[in-house]
Amino acid sequence: MLSTLVESAICRGGIIALLKDIINGNLPEPARQYLLASRLVGLNKPDGGVRPIAIGELFYRLAGIIAVRKITAAAAALLRPHQYGVGVSCGAERIVHSLQHSLSDGKAKLALLKVDISNAFNSCDRARMLQQLYATPQLQALYRMADFGYSTPSQLLLQRCEGQSILSSNGVRQGDPLSAVLFCLYMRQVYEQVAQQADVTLYGFFDDLNVVGTPAEVMKAFAALQTLLPSVSLQCNTAKSQFVYFHSDTAPLHRSVRETLAQHDISLHEQWVEVMGAVVGRDETAIRAGVAATLGDDSNSAAFFRRLLLEGMSVRCAMLLLRQCAVPQYNYLLRCVPPTCIAEQADVFDAQVLHAALNKLDLDPDEQGGETVLLLQARLRHGGFGLGSARTTSPAAYLGSLAAVHSAPVFAAYCDDDTPLPPDSLLHGWIDSSMRQLTTATPEASEHLPPSPSSFFSHYAKASPSLSSSLQSALSVQASSHSFEASLSAAQAKKKQDGGVALAHARAISAPRAWTWKTVIPSAPLLQLTDTQYRIAARLNLRLRPLSSSGMSALPASCPACGEKDAIANDNWHFLSCKKATGPAGEVTTRHNAVRDALYHGVLTVGGQAVREPAGLDLRDGRRPDLQIVFPGEHILTDVVVTHPLAPSSIERAAGGATRIAKYAQERKRTKYTKTAAHHEARLLPFAVETCGGLAPDAVTLLKALSRAGEEHLGLWPRDVIVRQLLGSVAVAVQKGNAMAVLSGYSKAVTTVRVKVDDGSTGGEEEEEE
């Protein structure tokens, strides 16, 4: 709602004024209480505890984000080198990769202490926190807003408690954009004093602290923390803290270290440990065991997939959630864990994603083969559903992460050409195997990679920052394009055997905007597809039959509607182009009208005038285009045509390139209406769309013209939103029409067969023809 309002200059000015007043603390006390009141939500912790999250008012949070962005660079410089949570790109990944390399180094033999601070955010002293902030001139841009948010207690509203609330008077509110910076500043002096008292490296990520050094120095740091934390009203939770040491077989821990750990009930890990949501281990075997232990019993992931399979979850929403939530959430692990160590769990995750998709799409076992899986995992622009394979993505993700954190202090020495990465290190082996996997699958990937694993860090230290930060994206796009081109080549090679069916299908589903229907969010009736409609659309995209095996077995070989012999046997999607269905009352005509109406309502929505099938434009033969559209300074005529590129008569032309059939239909419409448009000084833009969703060039031009006119009329709506709405409504109308044609044709065909059986017909060719 707010993003819509800011498109208006008047509303934007008012919002900016309000945000300035919040940042500057220029609002009266009554307004402060309304803006600072937060809803208190208790999230479950893995250990059974509760994490209190305060969800603040939107305008306060937005102001906080703006204020923090202004001081992020200064805060990062101030908190360096111990804090990685503020202003550090890929901070968590830097910690994981640094710890993995340091702890597995057999020469250095370093240890790690994972420090857990009890209820850290809520226990820090608020007065001391503000004093430290006010004593830091580099962050003076945050002074007034911090005073506005924390100088007096604020209400935490309890849900379902009849308006009851408690006061937040200590610590920082979890969920407040200011909380991270304020807490890190609060801990700054503690970290500096620990580093002075012990020869250790500190990796802080907000309230997560990792201390690395020799076992003796780490224990010194622990003793210092035991003294320093109480001075700032915090306590070390030793029961949740962990000591990690991977070299007990070659350099056993001193007895005093083990006794201290036992005395404080600190657990000792000698194989692997979970750090920042990833796994760090002594070797590949240990990491694989850790990954299996942490991911194999992931109740949150299991619950997510279980809920997707519930009957109440629509097919469309399930597929959207799989693509936009399930696949991306695994990417962090792929970036942090070497591919050879996470391969088994990546396969399990891929299987979970595919099982959910195949289950929701209700595909028969014989329809769940390799081509279906490849299309489900392919990118949208290549005709797929965007459910990318974690196993395939893993090498690019891992190398992309290492390239992004090449400047981490642990890797600084390897950024020099004279100091290559040691070939006997675990990291060298992982980089080598990842590079080989990528170049084997996609030879072109070598142009983005260094010549050898040894020069990996020096290569990206000299490369442009954009390359190192976007390496995963570049490699993934390249691999996807390579795979798509290979599929086109394979389809081309099969052209003599299948007549170009596979190639035509590949061209059709990867045509411009053919993917739109897969991304439409069902936020309005015009944008909704039923489960049956979505499944039929997916089946067309996956080159499957329109119905299940049992449904298709009930159909005759010939079409009882148009009488074409063996029409259904030769083309399972015959009903999308059946001649009988193209009449005035046919389903194909209804589909055409649905697309026309989608455009018509879109024009009215963005403030234009439109007339359906305007009469009197051509007195010679009375021909009427589908729509006459008028905007100030713009007069457009358009005629809609929906073509089926996979019809037997269209296969050869469709195999020649994307939207060839739509372009051919577009030119026919141009021939038909060019003189009419010229006579009325109108711009002719035929709207040709294919059943797979591809749009001809004039159709895209028409939508852009409507969006420009709508942007001028509707000041609150940006052009991309208007285009997305228009594209979505048209795409959904096409797929709805396809489903209607298939279901209606099926119903009529099955009914005709049953009538003949009931009449005692033999089912011979003459009777079928009749």
PDB file of C-alpha atoms in Angstrom, residues 462-606:
ATOM      1  CA  LYS A 462      42.416  -8.320  -9.528  1.00  0.00           C
ATOM      2  CA  ALA A 463      39.039  -8.731 -11.247  1.00  0.00           C
ATOM      3  CA  SER A 464      36.280  -6.143 -11.168  1.00  0.00           C
ATOM      4  CA  PRO A 465      34.150  -6.143  -8.001  1.00  0.00           C
ATOM      5  CA  SER A 466      31.060  -6.818 -10.098  1.00  0.00           C
ATOM      6  CA  LEU A 467      32.502 -10.125 -11.325  1.00  0.00           C
ATOM      7  CA  SER A 468      33.333 -11.436  -7.868  1.00  0.00           C
ATOM      8  CA  SER A 469      29.990 -10.359  -6.404  1.00  0.00           C
ATOM      9  CA  SER A 470      27.907 -11.792  -9.262  1.00  0.00           C
ATOM     10  CA  LEU A 471      29.918 -14.889 -10.158  1.00  0.00           C
ATOM     11  CA  GLN A 472      27.192 -17.343  -9.144  1.00  0.00           C
ATOM     12  CA  SER A 473      24.609 -15.548 -11.244  1.00  0.00           C
ATOM     13  CA  ALA A 474      26.911 -15.381 -14.265  1.00  0.00           C
ATOM     14  CA  LEU A 475      27.797 -19.069 -14.044  1.00  0.00           C
ATOM     15  CA  SER A 476      24.191 -20.149 -13.463  1.00  0.00           C
ATOM     16  CA  VAL A 477      22.834 -18.131 -16.383  1.00  0.00           C
ATOM     17  CA  GLN A 478      25.574 -19.455 -18.614  1.00  0.00           C
ATOM     18  CA  ALA A 479      24.915 -23.059 -17.569  1.00  0.00           C
ATOM     19  CA  SER A 480      21.191 -22.652 -18.088  1.00  0.00           C
ATOM     20  CA  SER A 481      21.681 -21.139 -21.542  1.00  0.00           C
ATOM     21  CA  HIS A 482      24.116 -23.902 -22.453  1.00  0.00           C
ATOM     22  CA  SER A 483      21.620 -26.543 -21.372  1.00  0.00           C
ATOM     23  CA  PHE A 484      18.824 -24.862 -23.307  1.00  0.00           C
ATOM     24  CA  GLU A 485      20.892 -24.601 -26.486  1.00  0.00           C
ATOM     25  CA  ALA A 486      21.830 -28.269 -26.095  1.00  0.00           C
ATOM     26  CA  SER A 487      18.149 -29.186 -25.832  1.00  0.00           C
ATOM     27  CA  LEU A 488      17.401 -27.183 -28.988  1.00  0.00           C
ATOM     28  CA  SER A 489      20.230 -28.960 -30.808  1.00  0.00           C
ATOM     29  CA  ALA A 490      18.922 -32.340 -29.666  1.00  0.00           C
ATOM     30  CA  ALA A 491      15.420 -31.421 -30.826  1.00  0.00           C
ATOM     31  CA  GLN A 492      16.840 -30.269 -34.165  1.00  0.00           C
ATOM     32  CA  ALA A 493      18.625 -33.596 -34.549  1.00  0.00           C
ATOM     33  CA  LYS A 494      15.315 -35.416 -33.954  1.00  0.00           C
ATOM     34  CA  LYS A 495      13.485 -33.391 -36.580  1.00  0.00           C
ATOM     35  CA  LYS A 496      13.610 -36.148 -39.178  1.00  0.00           C
ATOM     36  CA  GLN A 497      12.164 -38.645 -36.710  1.00  0.00           C
ATOM     37  CA  ASP A 498       9.392 -36.571 -35.094  1.00  0.00           C
ATOM     38  CA  GLY A 499       8.747 -34.039 -37.839  1.00  0.00           C
ATOM     39  CA  GLY A 500       9.961 -31.145 -35.679  1.00  0.00           C
ATOM     40  CA  VAL A 501       7.454 -31.618 -32.834  1.00  0.00           C
ATOM     41  CA  ALA A 502      10.077 -31.423 -30.071  1.00  0.00           C
ATOM     42  CA  LEU A 503      11.741 -28.375 -31.623  1.00  0.00           C
ATOM     43  CA  ALA A 504       8.448 -26.568 -32.151  1.00  0.00           C
ATOM     44  CA  HIS A 505       7.489 -27.235 -28.541  1.00  0.00           C
ATOM     45  CA  ALA A 506      10.822 -25.960 -27.238  1.00  0.00           C
ATOM     46  CA  ARG A 507      10.461 -22.797 -29.319  1.00  0.00           C
ATOM     47  CA  ALA A 508       6.877 -22.252 -28.212  1.00  0.00           C
ATOM     48  CA  ILE A 509       7.385 -22.553 -24.452  1.00  0.00           C
ATOM     49  CA  SER A 510      10.505 -20.352 -24.506  1.00  0.00           C
ATOM     50  CA  ALA A 511       8.948 -17.606 -26.626  1.00  0.00           C
ATOM     51  CA  PRO A 512       8.834 -14.017 -25.298  1.00  0.00           C
ATOM     52  CA  ARG A 513       6.455 -13.762 -22.334  1.00  0.00           C
ATOM     53  CA  ALA A 514       5.438 -17.434 -22.610  1.00  0.00           C
ATOM     54  CA  TRP A 515       6.336 -17.810 -18.923  1.00  0.00           C
ATOM     55  CA  THR A 516       4.014 -15.061 -17.685  1.00  0.00           C
ATOM     56  CA  TRP A 517       1.171 -17.342 -16.579  1.00  0.00           C
ATOM     57  CA  LYS A 518       3.539 -19.189 -14.217  1.00  0.00           C
ATOM     58  CA  THR A 519       4.383 -16.022 -12.294  1.00  0.00           C
ATOM     59  CA  VAL A 520       0.943 -14.422 -11.956  1.00  0.00           C
ATOM     60  CA  ILE A 521      -0.135 -14.015  -8.329  1.00  0.00           C
ATOM     61  CA  PRO A 522      -3.872 -14.806  -8.010  1.00  0.00           C
ATOM     62  CA  SER A 523      -4.761 -11.489  -6.371  1.00  0.00           C
ATOM     63  CA  ALA A 524      -7.971 -10.881  -8.362  1.00  0.00           C
ATOM     64  CA  PRO A 525     -10.652 -13.059 -10.015  1.00  0.00           C
ATOM     65  CA  LEU A 526      -9.303 -12.312 -13.510  1.00  0.00           C
ATOM     66  CA  LEU A 527      -5.892 -13.623 -12.436  1.00  0.00           C
ATOM     67  CA  GLN A 528      -7.006 -16.922 -10.951  1.00  0.00           C
ATOM     68  CA  LEU A 529      -6.660 -20.415 -12.388  1.00  0.00           C
ATOM     69  CA  THR A 530      -8.389 -23.422 -10.889  1.00  0.00           C
ATOM     70  CA  ASP A 531      -6.315 -26.504 -10.090  1.00  0.00           C
ATOM     71  CA  THR A 532      -7.630 -28.256 -13.188  1.00  0.00           C
ATOM     72  CA  GLN A 533      -6.862 -25.274 -15.414  1.00  0.00           C
ATOM     73  CA  TYR A 534      -3.335 -24.945 -14.023  1.00  0.00           C
ATOM     74  CA  ARG A 535      -2.652 -28.659 -14.483  1.00  0.00           C
ATOM     75  CA  ILE A 536      -3.771 -28.584 -18.108  1.00  0.00           C
ATOM     76  CA  ALA A 537      -1.579 -25.530 -18.728  1.00  0.00           C
ATOM     77  CA  ALA A 538       1.358 -27.308 -17.099  1.00  0.00           C
ATOM     78  CA  ARG A 539       0.775 -30.428 -19.180  1.00  0.00           C
ATOM     79  CA  LEU A 540       0.906 -28.399 -22.384  1.00  0.00           C
ATOM     80  CA  ASN A 541       4.140 -26.790 -21.192  1.00  0.00           C
ATOM     81  CA  LEU A 542       5.636 -30.186 -20.239  1.00  0.00           C
ATOM     82  CA  ARG A 543       4.704 -31.779 -23.612  1.00  0.00           C
ATOM     83  CA  LEU A 544       2.410 -34.279 -21.966  1.00  0.00           C
ATOM     84  CA  ARG A 545      -1.071 -35.342 -22.967  1.00  0.00           C
ATOM     85  CA  PRO A 546      -3.794 -32.956 -21.752  1.00  0.00           C
ATOM     86  CA  LEU A 547      -5.314 -35.530 -19.399  1.00  0.00           C
ATOM     87  CA  SER A 548      -4.206 -38.548 -17.424  1.00  0.00           C
ATOM     88  CA  SER A 549      -3.849 -41.964 -19.039  1.00  0.00           C
ATOM     89  CA  SER A 550      -7.263 -43.067 -17.843  1.00  0.00           C
ATOM     90  CA  GLY A 551      -8.862 -39.914 -19.217  1.00  0.00           C
ATOM     91  CA  MET A 552      -7.146 -40.173 -22.593  1.00  0.00           C
ATOM     92  CA  SER A 553      -8.055 -43.848 -22.956  1.00  0.00           C
ATOM     93  CA  ALA A 554     -11.738 -42.894 -23.044  1.00  0.00           C
ATOM     94  CA  LEU A 555     -11.267 -40.770 -26.174  1.00  0.00           C
ATOM     95  CA  PRO A 556     -11.780 -42.075 -29.697  1.00  0.00           C
ATOM     96  CA  ALA A 557      -9.012 -41.918 -32.279  1.00  0.00           C
ATOM     97  CA  SER A 558     -11.001 -39.630 -34.574  1.00  0.00           C
ATOM     98  CA  CYS A 559     -12.640 -36.366 -33.595  1.00  0.00           C
ATOM     99  CA  PRO A 560     -16.436 -36.765 -33.459  1.00  0.00           C
ATOM    100  CA  ALA A 561     -16.842 -32.975 -33.602  1.00  0.00           C
ATOM    101  CA  CYS A 562     -15.021 -32.075 -36.811  1.00  0.00           C
ATOM    102  CA  GLY A 563     -14.944 -35.596 -38.231  1.00  0.00           C
ATOM    103  CA  GLU A 564     -11.202 -35.581 -38.959  1.00  0.00           C
ATOM    104  CA  LYS A 565      -9.956 -39.135 -39.006  1.00  0.00           C
ATOM    105  CA  ASP A 566      -7.360 -40.065 -36.348  1.00  0.00           C
ATOM    106  CA  ALA A 567      -7.179 -36.408 -35.343  1.00  0.00           C
ATOM    107  CA  ILE A 568      -6.986 -37.151 -31.603  1.00  0.00           C
ATOM    108  CA  ALA A 569      -4.680 -40.120 -32.076  1.00  0.00           C
ATOM    109  CA  ASN A 570      -2.220 -38.003 -34.083  1.00  0.00           C
ATOM    110  CA  ASP A 571      -2.573 -34.875 -31.935  1.00  0.00           C
ATOM    111  CA  ASN A 572      -3.599 -35.270 -28.297  1.00  0.00           C
ATOM    112  CA  TRP A 573      -4.161 -31.504 -28.119  1.00  0.00           C
ATOM    113  CA  HIS A 574      -6.446 -31.509 -31.142  1.00  0.00           C
ATOM    114  CA  PHE A 575      -9.219 -29.677 -29.276  1.00  0.00           C
ATOM    115  CA  LEU A 576      -7.075 -26.516 -29.123  1.00  0.00           C
ATOM    116  CA  SER A 577      -7.302 -26.200 -32.903  1.00  0.00           C
ATOM    117  CA  CYS A 578     -10.389 -28.257 -33.757  1.00  0.00           C
ATOM    118  CA  LYS A 579     -12.235 -26.686 -36.715  1.00  0.00           C
ATOM    119  CA  LYS A 580     -15.588 -27.318 -35.057  1.00  0.00           C
ATOM    120  CA  ALA A 581     -14.434 -25.404 -31.967  1.00  0.00           C
ATOM    121  CA  THR A 582     -13.658 -22.270 -33.978  1.00  0.00           C
ATOM    122  CA  GLY A 583     -17.265 -21.453 -34.881  1.00  0.00           C
ATOM    123  CA  PRO A 584     -19.297 -18.651 -33.315  1.00  0.00           C
ATOM    124  CA  ALA A 585     -20.267 -20.884 -30.394  1.00  0.00           C
ATOM    125  CA  GLY A 586     -17.021 -22.855 -30.186  1.00  0.00           C
ATOM    126  CA  GLU A 587     -14.696 -22.928 -27.167  1.00  0.00           C
ATOM    127  CA  VAL A 588     -11.801 -21.541 -29.205  1.00  0.00           C
ATOM    128  CA  THR A 589     -13.960 -18.522 -30.003  1.00  0.00           C
ATOM    129  CA  THR A 590     -14.777 -18.171 -26.314  1.00  0.00           C
ATOM    130  CA  ARG A 591     -11.048 -18.210 -25.552  1.00  0.00           C
ATOM    131  CA  HIS A 592     -10.518 -15.491 -28.146  1.00  0.00           C
ATOM    132  CA  ASN A 593     -13.241 -13.384 -26.559  1.00  0.00           C
ATOM    133  CA  ALA A 594     -11.732 -13.866 -23.109  1.00  0.00           C
ATOM    134  CA  VAL A 595      -8.408 -12.446 -24.310  1.00  0.00           C
ATOM    135  CA  ARG A 596     -10.219  -9.566 -26.011  1.00  0.00           C
ATOM    136  CA  ASP A 597     -12.175  -8.848 -22.828  1.00  0.00           C
ATOM    137  CA  ALA A 598      -8.993  -8.917 -20.758  1.00  0.00           C
ATOM    138  CA  LEU A 599      -7.559  -6.200 -22.983  1.00  0.00           C
ATOM    139  CA  TYR A 600     -10.851  -4.304 -22.919  1.00  0.00           C
ATOM    140  CA  HIS A 601     -11.028  -4.221 -19.126  1.00  0.00           C
ATOM    141  CA  GLY A 602      -7.334  -3.347 -18.972  1.00  0.00           C
ATOM    142  CA  VAL A 603      -7.905  -0.298 -21.159  1.00  0.00           C
ATOM    143  CA  LEU A 604     -10.797   0.868 -18.984  1.00  0.00           C
ATOM    144  CA  THR A 605      -8.776   0.294 -15.822  1.00  0.00           C
ATOM    145  CA  VAL A 606      -5.956   2.573 -16.961  1.00  0.00           C
TER     146      VAL A 606
END
